Amino acid sequence: MTKFLEVKNLSVSFPTEDGLVKASNDVSYSVDLGKTLAIVGESGSGKSVSNLAIMGLHNRATTQISGSAFLNLDEGPIDVITAPEETVRRLRGKVMSMIFQDPMSALHPYFSVGNQIAEAWSLYNEGSKRDGMKRAAEMLDLVGIPSAADRVKDYPHQFSGGMRQRVMIAMALVNNPKLLIADEPTTALDVTVQSQILKLIQEIQKEFNMAVILITHDLGVVAEVADNVCVMYGGKIVETSAIDEIFYRSQHPYTTALLDSIPRVDKFGSHRLKAISGQPPSLIGLPKGCSFAPRCQFVSHVAGSRCTTEDPELTEKAKDHFARCFLSTEQIHTLTGRSVTA
Amino acid sequence: MLKYVTRRLLYTVILLLIVSFTIFYIFDLIPVDPARLICSKQCTPALVEANRHRLGLDVSVLEQWWRFLQGLVQGRNYGEGGIKDIYCGAPSFGYSFNRHECVSTVIADVFPTTLSLTIGAFVMWLSVGVSLGVLAARKKGKFADRASNAFVLIGTSLPTFITGILVVLFIVLKFHLVNPLELGDWKNPITDPIGWLRTFFFPCATLALAYAATYTRFTRSNVLEISSEDYIRTARAKGLSEKVILRKHTLRAALAPIVTIAGLDFAGLLGGAIITEGIFGLSGLGKLSLTAVLQTYDLPIIVATTLVGSAFVVIMNLIVDIAYAYLDPRVRAE
């Protein structure tokens, strides 16, 4: 069965003076219409980079991209990695849209929000400027901005952070795209606003049957909205599965460490949060072996020094549950205390 | 917006008053006595006193300044105690006893030259500087960028008195593109555009060179900086073409600060371009004030040219501020 977006062996690297930065390494994932895929990882894990490649937002002259990313459109599949730039541009904003982390800087300060939304609309629709502004007002209303008809003429600096992110969402969705890539859409916002924005994305997803890729470092966000999860580390996917599998039967020491580092309401009292010691790896000249090995507390449980000499493959540990670790399912669950039957 | 403009207008008037008083005060402090300067060889203290009265220097600085302001509004009679009646109509900037002319007439005579030079140079440096800067930013690291870099280096390191002399040497004396006898002749740009160009093209180009180089550099770095802004990525993510992104999104933000410096540079030149005027034999405000300061110590001329020059800067500042508020909605809101 083909899904709407199928990313296969996508690698993105940037040549620099210090060497080749392998920001995203042999990444594969897919997402279907109406579903949400969460891509989780810390800063520099390569989670944004592969999605910017799908959108064609890297400078092709200074970026090396290999692999494929097929959009299965009604007219037939199209590989946005190898398609001509002009073809990909005409998909942007129409078939696939993206919203960004910082709504403060992602909107043009010199143009009214209505103007900016209308501009996106008029790219793919026939109509006057007035039609565009009318459509912009409808969109602002849809994303829950009060008295939208009056506010279309306002400028970005006249909106709060949460409201600006709503404007971004309105702009991204004005042409009813089939795929929405949300790159840390709530990171820059207050916690109370965060859940409103997530709820808004979910509602709109349901209404328009969109595929959503949610890039985040916040597992709390993932638990709220995702159907499937990819955990990325050092430019690679280290674990991927359905949402419940990740939370209750995680198969990779990095994922379990991440889960241990978030506060839990059911374990207060003596429970202390565990930080992951060490630093994420430099993406220039990755060490041999597993990229997480230097920070992994279970390295000694793997025979020999295999973790530091050999990079584990992404293997299917359970049905549709892949992880990049030499430890067996039983071993890791005994070590982390996470039950197989939770 | 109206409130903003009114407030700025008020500030401008106050500022101009302060500037004009400061000018009077400074010239009062200078230990040169104009009353003695125009005194003939058989000078007596009584004659000096009479001169001083005639020049209007026998009252306090404040009084002098006040009379000057009155003259600006109403016109003024300078003939008191003299042989004949001398009246200069409003706006009167004073009377030059040295040239036997109203200062406003003198300024009105030379101003078209200064205006021609300034506007011509302004158009040249702005069009060359901005387009070259945008080109260099678009072709960063490529040949066009390097070529523009070379231009910037040459333009900024060559002083106007060198370029001016080189231009005169080659264009006028070697290639005979301009008749040296016609050099500096004022021509009306409306009735005789070719003649105007012949007089002003090379002086304007000389003056524009250094400015064009600075503006190229400034535009290039601004365009590059704005290109890496998040909102340009947003524009790209919307599906806009690179052409539209550059024309509408990048340039709008990158050129706004250029409006500011362009306005001030323009105003600065309206006060006179001393070197360029000198090299090309043009009689503009620059030459007028230079002669008044160095040769004749013609106080009314010095005061007037200084004041006119600073008034241009102050007024242009106001215009730039209003233009900026129009360009950047964030300024408007304050």
Short mmCIF file of C-alpha atoms in Angstrom, two decimals, chain A:
data_model
loop_
_atom_site.label_atom_id
_atom_site.label_comp_id
_atom_site.label_asym_id
_atom_site.label_seq_id
_atom_site.Cartn_x
_atom_site.Cartn_y
_atom_site.Cartn_z
CA MET A 1 0.00 0.00 0.00
CA THR A 2 1.42 3.38 -0.93
CA LYS A 3 1.10 6.28 1.45
CA PHE A 4 0.77 9.92 0.49
CA LEU A 5 4.37 10.83 1.25
CA GLU A 6 7.10 8.22 1.05
CA VAL A 7 10.61 9.25 1.94
CA LYS A 8 13.31 6.71 1.12
CA ASN A 9 17.00 6.83 2.05
CA LEU A 10 17.02 10.59 2.16
CA SER A 11 20.43 12.04 2.96
CA VAL A 12 21.20 15.73 3.22
CA SER A 13 24.73 17.02 3.69
CA PHE A 14 26.36 20.40 3.61
CA PRO A 15 29.96 20.73 2.46
CA THR A 16 31.80 23.13 4.76
CA GLU A 17 35.42 24.13 5.23
CA ASP A 18 35.68 21.73 8.17
CA GLY A 19 34.27 18.81 6.22
CA LEU A 20 30.99 17.34 5.10
CA VAL A 21 28.17 17.92 7.58
CA LYS A 22 25.90 14.90 7.34
CA ALA A 23 22.81 16.53 8.74
CA SER A 24 20.41 13.82 7.72
CA ASN A 25 21.60 10.33 6.94
CA ASP A 26 19.68 7.67 5.06
CA VAL A 27 16.32 8.63 6.50
CA SER A 28 13.12 6.83 5.49
CA TYR A 29 9.60 7.51 6.66
CA SER A 30 6.12 7.84 5.32
CA VAL A 31 2.86 9.46 6.26
CA ASP A 32 -0.65 9.06 4.91
CA LEU A 33 -3.50 11.50 4.47
CA GLY A 34 -5.30 12.14 7.73
CA LYS A 35 -2.36 10.85 9.77
CA THR A 36 0.27 12.58 11.85
CA LEU A 37 3.90 11.58 11.91
CA ALA A 38 5.99 13.05 14.68
CA ILE A 39 9.72 13.41 14.19
CA VAL A 40 11.43 13.75 17.53
CA GLY A 41 14.98 14.67 18.33
CA GLU A 42 17.16 17.27 19.98
CA SER A 43 18.65 20.26 18.21
CA GLY A 44 20.98 19.21 15.44
CA SER A 45 19.55 15.73 15.12
CA GLY A 46 18.57 16.40 11.52
CA LYS A 47 14.84 16.51 12.05
CA SER A 48 14.22 19.78 10.22
CA VAL A 49 16.77 19.27 7.51
CA SER A 50 15.11 16.31 5.81
CA ASN A 51 11.76 18.09 5.75
CA LEU A 52 13.25 21.27 4.34
CA ALA A 53 14.60 18.99 1.60
CA ILE A 54 11.10 17.69 0.90
CA MET A 55 9.88 21.27 0.61
CA GLY A 56 12.83 22.03 -1.66
CA LEU A 57 13.93 24.85 0.62
CA HIS A 58 17.61 24.00 0.64
CA ASN A 59 19.89 25.89 -1.69
CA ARG A 60 20.63 23.19 -4.25
CA ALA A 61 24.00 24.72 -5.04
CA THR A 62 25.33 24.35 -1.52
CA THR A 63 23.53 21.20 -0.40
CA GLN A 64 24.05 17.57 -1.35
CA ILE A 65 20.78 15.65 -1.33
CA SER A 66 20.29 12.01 -2.25
CA GLY A 67 17.46 9.52 -1.91
CA SER A 68 13.85 10.10 -2.82
CA ALA A 69 10.66 11.61 -1.45
CA PHE A 70 7.57 10.66 -3.43
CA LEU A 71 4.33 12.55 -3.18
CA ASN A 72 1.60 10.24 -4.44
CA LEU A 73 -0.70 12.76 -6.09
CA ASP A 74 -3.86 11.99 -8.06
CA GLU A 75 -1.93 12.81 -11.24
CA GLY A 76 0.69 10.24 -10.31
CA PRO A 77 3.69 10.04 -8.01
CA ILE A 78 6.34 12.73 -8.14
CA ASP A 79 9.77 12.65 -6.54
CA VAL A 80 10.31 16.10 -5.09
CA ILE A 81 14.02 15.47 -4.59
CA THR A 82 14.82 14.92 -8.28
CA ALA A 83 11.98 16.95 -9.83
CA PRO A 84 12.99 20.26 -11.47
CA GLU A 85 13.05 23.21 -9.09
CA GLU A 86 10.20 24.94 -10.89
CA THR A 87 7.97 21.85 -10.52
CA VAL A 88 8.68 21.67 -6.80
CA ARG A 89 8.02 25.39 -6.40
CA ARG A 90 4.54 24.93 -7.88
CA LEU A 91 3.84 22.22 -5.29
CA ARG A 92 4.86 24.48 -2.43
CA GLY A 93 1.95 26.22 -0.80
CA LYS A 94 -0.48 24.21 -2.90
CA VAL A 95 0.19 20.52 -2.21
CA MET A 96 2.64 20.88 0.65
CA SER A 97 2.99 23.70 3.15
CA MET A 98 5.23 24.39 6.06
CA ILE A 99 4.96 26.36 9.27
CA PHE A 100 8.00 27.34 11.24
CA GLN A 101 9.24 27.52 14.76
CA ASP A 102 9.38 31.24 15.37
CA PRO A 103 6.22 33.07 14.31
CA MET A 104 7.89 36.32 15.39
CA SER A 105 10.37 36.26 12.55
CA ALA A 106 8.57 34.09 10.00
CA LEU A 107 6.13 36.80 8.91
CA HIS A 108 7.25 39.77 6.86
CA PRO A 109 7.17 42.82 9.15
CA TYR A 110 6.34 45.27 6.33
CA PHE A 111 3.17 43.66 4.95
CA SER A 112 -0.22 43.27 6.59
CA VAL A 113 -1.14 39.71 7.49
CA GLY A 114 -4.06 39.84 5.07
CA ASN A 115 -1.73 40.91 2.31
CA GLN A 116 0.61 38.01 3.07
CA ILE A 117 -2.18 35.43 3.12
CA ALA A 118 -3.78 36.88 0.00
CA GLU A 119 -0.42 36.70 -1.75
CA ALA A 120 -0.24 32.94 -1.08
CA TRP A 121 -3.82 32.52 -2.26
CA SER A 122 -3.46 34.50 -5.47
CA LEU A 123 -0.51 32.33 -6.54
CA TYR A 124 -2.87 29.44 -7.25
CA ASN A 125 -6.23 31.14 -7.63
CA GLU A 126 -7.74 33.57 -10.08
CA GLY A 127 -9.20 36.59 -8.40
CA SER A 128 -8.81 40.21 -7.51
CA LYS A 129 -6.88 41.61 -4.61
CA ARG A 130 -10.17 42.13 -2.84
CA ASP A 131 -11.08 38.45 -3.26
CA GLY A 132 -7.72 37.58 -1.77
CA MET A 133 -8.30 39.76 1.28
CA LYS A 134 -11.76 38.24 1.69
CA ARG A 135 -10.27 34.79 1.56
CA ALA A 136 -7.59 35.89 4.06
CA ALA A 137 -10.30 37.03 6.46
CA GLU A 138 -12.05 33.66 6.11
CA MET A 139 -8.81 31.87 6.88
CA LEU A 140 -8.09 34.05 9.91
CA ASP A 141 -11.57 33.27 11.13
CA LEU A 142 -10.98 29.55 10.56
CA VAL A 143 -7.82 29.57 12.69
CA GLY A 144 -9.69 31.31 15.48
CA ILE A 145 -8.57 34.93 15.30
CA PRO A 146 -11.31 37.10 16.81
CA SER A 147 -12.90 39.79 14.58
CA ALA A 148 -10.87 38.49 11.66
CA ALA A 149 -12.41 40.84 9.11
CA ASP A 150 -10.95 43.84 10.95
CA ARG A 151 -7.61 42.29 11.64
CA VAL A 152 -6.63 41.41 8.07
CA LYS A 153 -5.23 44.90 7.68
CA ASP A 154 -3.09 44.62 10.81
CA TYR A 155 0.64 44.02 10.72
CA PRO A 156 2.43 41.08 12.32
CA HIS A 157 3.82 43.17 15.19
CA GLN A 158 0.26 43.91 16.27
CA PHE A 159 -0.35 40.22 17.07
CA SER A 160 0.81 38.12 20.01
CA GLY A 161 3.05 35.10 19.45
CA GLY A 162 0.21 32.58 19.51
CA MET A 163 -1.89 34.72 17.19
CA ARG A 164 1.01 35.06 14.79
CA GLN A 165 1.39 31.29 14.68
CA ARG A 166 -2.31 31.13 13.83
CA VAL A 167 -1.66 33.59 11.02
CA MET A 168 1.17 31.34 9.79
CA ILE A 169 -1.19 28.35 9.87
CA ALA A 170 -3.84 30.32 8.00
CA MET A 171 -1.28 31.25 5.37
CA ALA A 172 -0.01 27.68 5.03
CA LEU A 173 -3.51 26.27 4.64
CA VAL A 174 -5.05 28.89 2.36
CA ASN A 175 -4.74 26.61 -0.68
CA ASN A 176 -5.86 23.43 1.12
CA PRO A 177 -2.56 21.56 0.94
CA LYS A 178 -2.47 17.80 1.37
CA LEU A 179 0.70 17.79 3.43
CA LEU A 180 1.51 20.13 6.29
CA ILE A 181 4.99 20.13 7.74
CA ALA A 182 5.02 21.81 11.13
CA ASP A 183 8.56 22.54 12.27
CA GLU A 184 8.40 22.96 16.05
CA PRO A 185 5.22 25.04 15.75
CA THR A 186 4.82 25.45 19.49
CA THR A 187 8.41 25.73 20.72
CA ALA A 188 8.44 29.52 20.82
CA LEU A 189 5.05 29.81 22.48
CA ASP A 190 3.70 29.84 26.03
CA VAL A 191 2.65 26.47 27.36
CA THR A 192 -1.00 27.49 27.52
CA VAL A 193 -0.90 28.62 23.91
CA GLN A 194 0.95 25.49 22.82
CA SER A 195 -1.94 23.13 23.35
CA GLN A 196 -4.34 25.54 21.63
CA ILE A 197 -2.16 25.57 18.54
CA LEU A 198 -1.79 21.79 18.56
CA LYS A 199 -5.53 21.38 18.91
CA LEU A 200 -6.04 23.79 16.03
CA ILE A 201 -3.71 21.81 13.79
CA GLN A 202 -5.52 18.61 14.72
CA GLU A 203 -8.94 20.05 13.99
CA ILE A 204 -7.90 21.42 10.65
CA GLN A 205 -6.20 18.15 9.80
CA LYS A 206 -9.45 16.31 10.40
CA GLU A 207 -11.46 18.83 8.43
CA PHE A 208 -9.21 18.76 5.37
CA ASN A 209 -7.85 15.20 5.68
CA MET A 210 -4.25 16.35 5.60
CA ALA A 211 -1.08 14.44 6.20
CA VAL A 212 0.87 16.18 8.97
CA ILE A 213 4.53 15.91 9.83
CA LEU A 214 5.18 17.37 13.24
CA ILE A 215 8.78 18.11 14.03
CA THR A 216 9.41 18.56 17.73
CA HIS A 217 11.71 17.87 20.62
CA ASP A 218 8.81 17.68 23.01
CA LEU A 219 7.55 14.17 23.71
CA GLY A 220 4.54 15.64 25.47
CA VAL A 221 3.47 17.19 22.18
CA VAL A 222 4.03 13.85 20.44
CA ALA A 223 1.84 11.96 22.88
CA GLU A 224 -0.96 14.44 22.30
CA VAL A 225 -1.23 14.32 18.54
CA ALA A 226 0.92 11.75 16.74
CA ASP A 227 -0.08 8.46 15.11
CA ASN A 228 3.48 7.41 14.34
CA VAL A 229 6.83 8.52 15.67
CA CYS A 230 10.36 8.70 14.32
CA VAL A 231 13.08 9.35 16.86
CA MET A 232 16.18 10.89 15.33
CA TYR A 233 19.68 11.09 16.72
CA GLY A 234 22.85 12.27 15.01
CA GLY A 235 21.13 12.59 11.65
CA LYS A 236 19.73 9.07 11.70
CA ILE A 237 16.44 7.53 12.67
CA VAL A 238 17.14 5.42 15.76
CA GLU A 239 13.63 4.21 16.41
CA THR A 240 10.30 4.36 14.61
CA SER A 241 6.91 2.87 15.33
CA ALA A 242 3.31 3.61 16.21
CA ILE A 243 2.80 6.03 19.10
CA ASP A 244 1.88 3.51 21.83
CA GLU A 245 4.80 1.26 20.99
CA ILE A 246 7.24 4.11 21.52
CA PHE A 247 5.80 5.17 24.84
CA TYR A 248 5.20 1.76 26.35
CA ARG A 249 7.64 -0.57 24.62
CA SER A 250 10.49 1.61 23.45
CA GLN A 251 13.35 -0.37 21.99
CA HIS A 252 16.20 2.14 21.96
CA PRO A 253 18.22 3.43 24.92
CA TYR A 254 18.02 7.00 23.57
CA THR A 255 14.22 6.92 23.44
CA THR A 256 13.99 5.50 26.95
CA ALA A 257 16.43 8.12 28.18
CA LEU A 258 14.30 10.84 26.56
CA LEU A 259 11.18 9.44 28.22
CA ASP A 260 12.96 9.40 31.58
CA SER A 261 13.88 13.04 31.19
CA ILE A 262 10.31 14.36 31.07
CA PRO A 263 8.37 15.05 34.24
CA ARG A 264 5.55 12.65 35.03
CA VAL A 265 2.56 13.40 37.18
CA ASP A 266 2.22 9.79 38.35
CA LYS A 267 5.73 9.59 39.77
CA PHE A 268 6.15 12.67 41.95
CA GLY A 269 7.91 12.62 45.28
CA SER A 270 11.32 11.00 45.29
CA HIS A 271 11.36 10.74 41.51
CA ARG A 272 14.14 12.82 39.99
CA LEU A 273 14.40 13.64 36.31
CA LYS A 274 17.31 11.95 34.59
CA ALA A 275 19.35 14.06 32.24
CA ILE A 276 21.20 12.43 29.37
CA SER A 277 24.86 13.07 30.07
CA GLY A 278 27.25 14.26 27.40
CA GLN A 279 26.73 16.18 24.19
CA PRO A 280 25.05 15.27 20.93
CA PRO A 281 27.62 14.21 18.33
CA SER A 282 29.16 16.57 15.83
CA LEU A 283 27.73 15.86 12.41
CA ILE A 284 31.13 16.26 10.78
CA GLY A 285 32.91 12.92 10.54
CA LEU A 286 30.60 10.87 12.75
CA PRO A 287 32.47 8.29 14.85
CA LYS A 288 32.46 4.67 13.84
CA GLY A 289 29.83 2.58 15.52
CA CYS A 290 26.53 3.69 17.01
CA SER A 291 26.30 7.50 17.25
CA PHE A 292 24.62 7.24 20.64
CA ALA A 293 27.26 4.88 22.09
CA PRO A 294 29.31 7.62 23.86
CA ARG A 295 26.24 8.62 25.89
CA CYS A 296 24.59 5.20 26.19
CA GLN A 297 24.57 3.65 29.65
CA PHE A 298 24.10 0.14 28.28
CA VAL A 299 27.18 -0.10 26.06
CA SER A 300 28.77 -2.66 28.41
CA HIS A 301 25.81 -4.99 27.97
CA VAL A 302 26.66 -5.61 24.35
CA ALA A 303 29.28 -8.28 23.72
CA GLY A 304 32.77 -7.05 22.83
CA SER A 305 33.07 -3.40 21.85
CA ARG A 306 30.54 -3.79 19.08
CA CYS A 307 28.74 -0.54 19.90
CA THR A 308 31.83 1.56 19.15
CA THR A 309 33.02 -0.31 16.07
CA GLU A 310 29.86 -1.20 14.20
CA ASP A 311 26.81 0.89 13.44
CA PRO A 312 23.66 -1.09 14.17
CA GLU A 313 21.12 -1.41 11.35
CA LEU A 314 17.55 -0.22 11.75
CA THR A 315 15.93 -3.61 12.44
CA GLU A 316 12.36 -4.64 13.01
CA LYS A 317 12.15 -5.53 16.70
CA ALA A 318 8.40 -6.05 16.75
CA LYS A 319 5.73 -5.66 14.09
CA ASP A 320 6.19 -2.23 12.45
CA HIS A 321 8.56 -1.23 15.21
CA PHE A 322 12.12 -0.54 14.11
CA ALA A 323 15.11 0.37 16.26
CA ARG A 324 18.81 0.84 15.71
CA CYS A 325 20.30 -1.11 18.65
CA PHE A 326 22.21 -4.38 19.21
CA LEU A 327 20.33 -5.12 22.42
CA SER A 328 17.47 -7.58 22.12
CA THR A 329 13.95 -6.58 23.07
CA GLU A 330 14.13 -8.63 26.30
CA GLN A 331 17.51 -7.14 27.26
CA ILE A 332 16.45 -3.55 26.84
CA HIS A 333 13.19 -4.01 28.69
CA THR A 334 14.95 -5.67 31.62
CA LEU A 335 17.56 -2.90 31.71
CA THR A 336 15.14 0.01 31.49
CA GLY A 337 12.39 -1.54 33.55
CA ARG A 338 9.85 -0.76 30.85
CA SER A 339 7.41 -3.62 30.67
CA VAL A 340 6.75 -5.55 27.50
CA THR A 341 3.14 -5.98 28.47
CA ALA A 342 2.33 -2.43 29.58
#
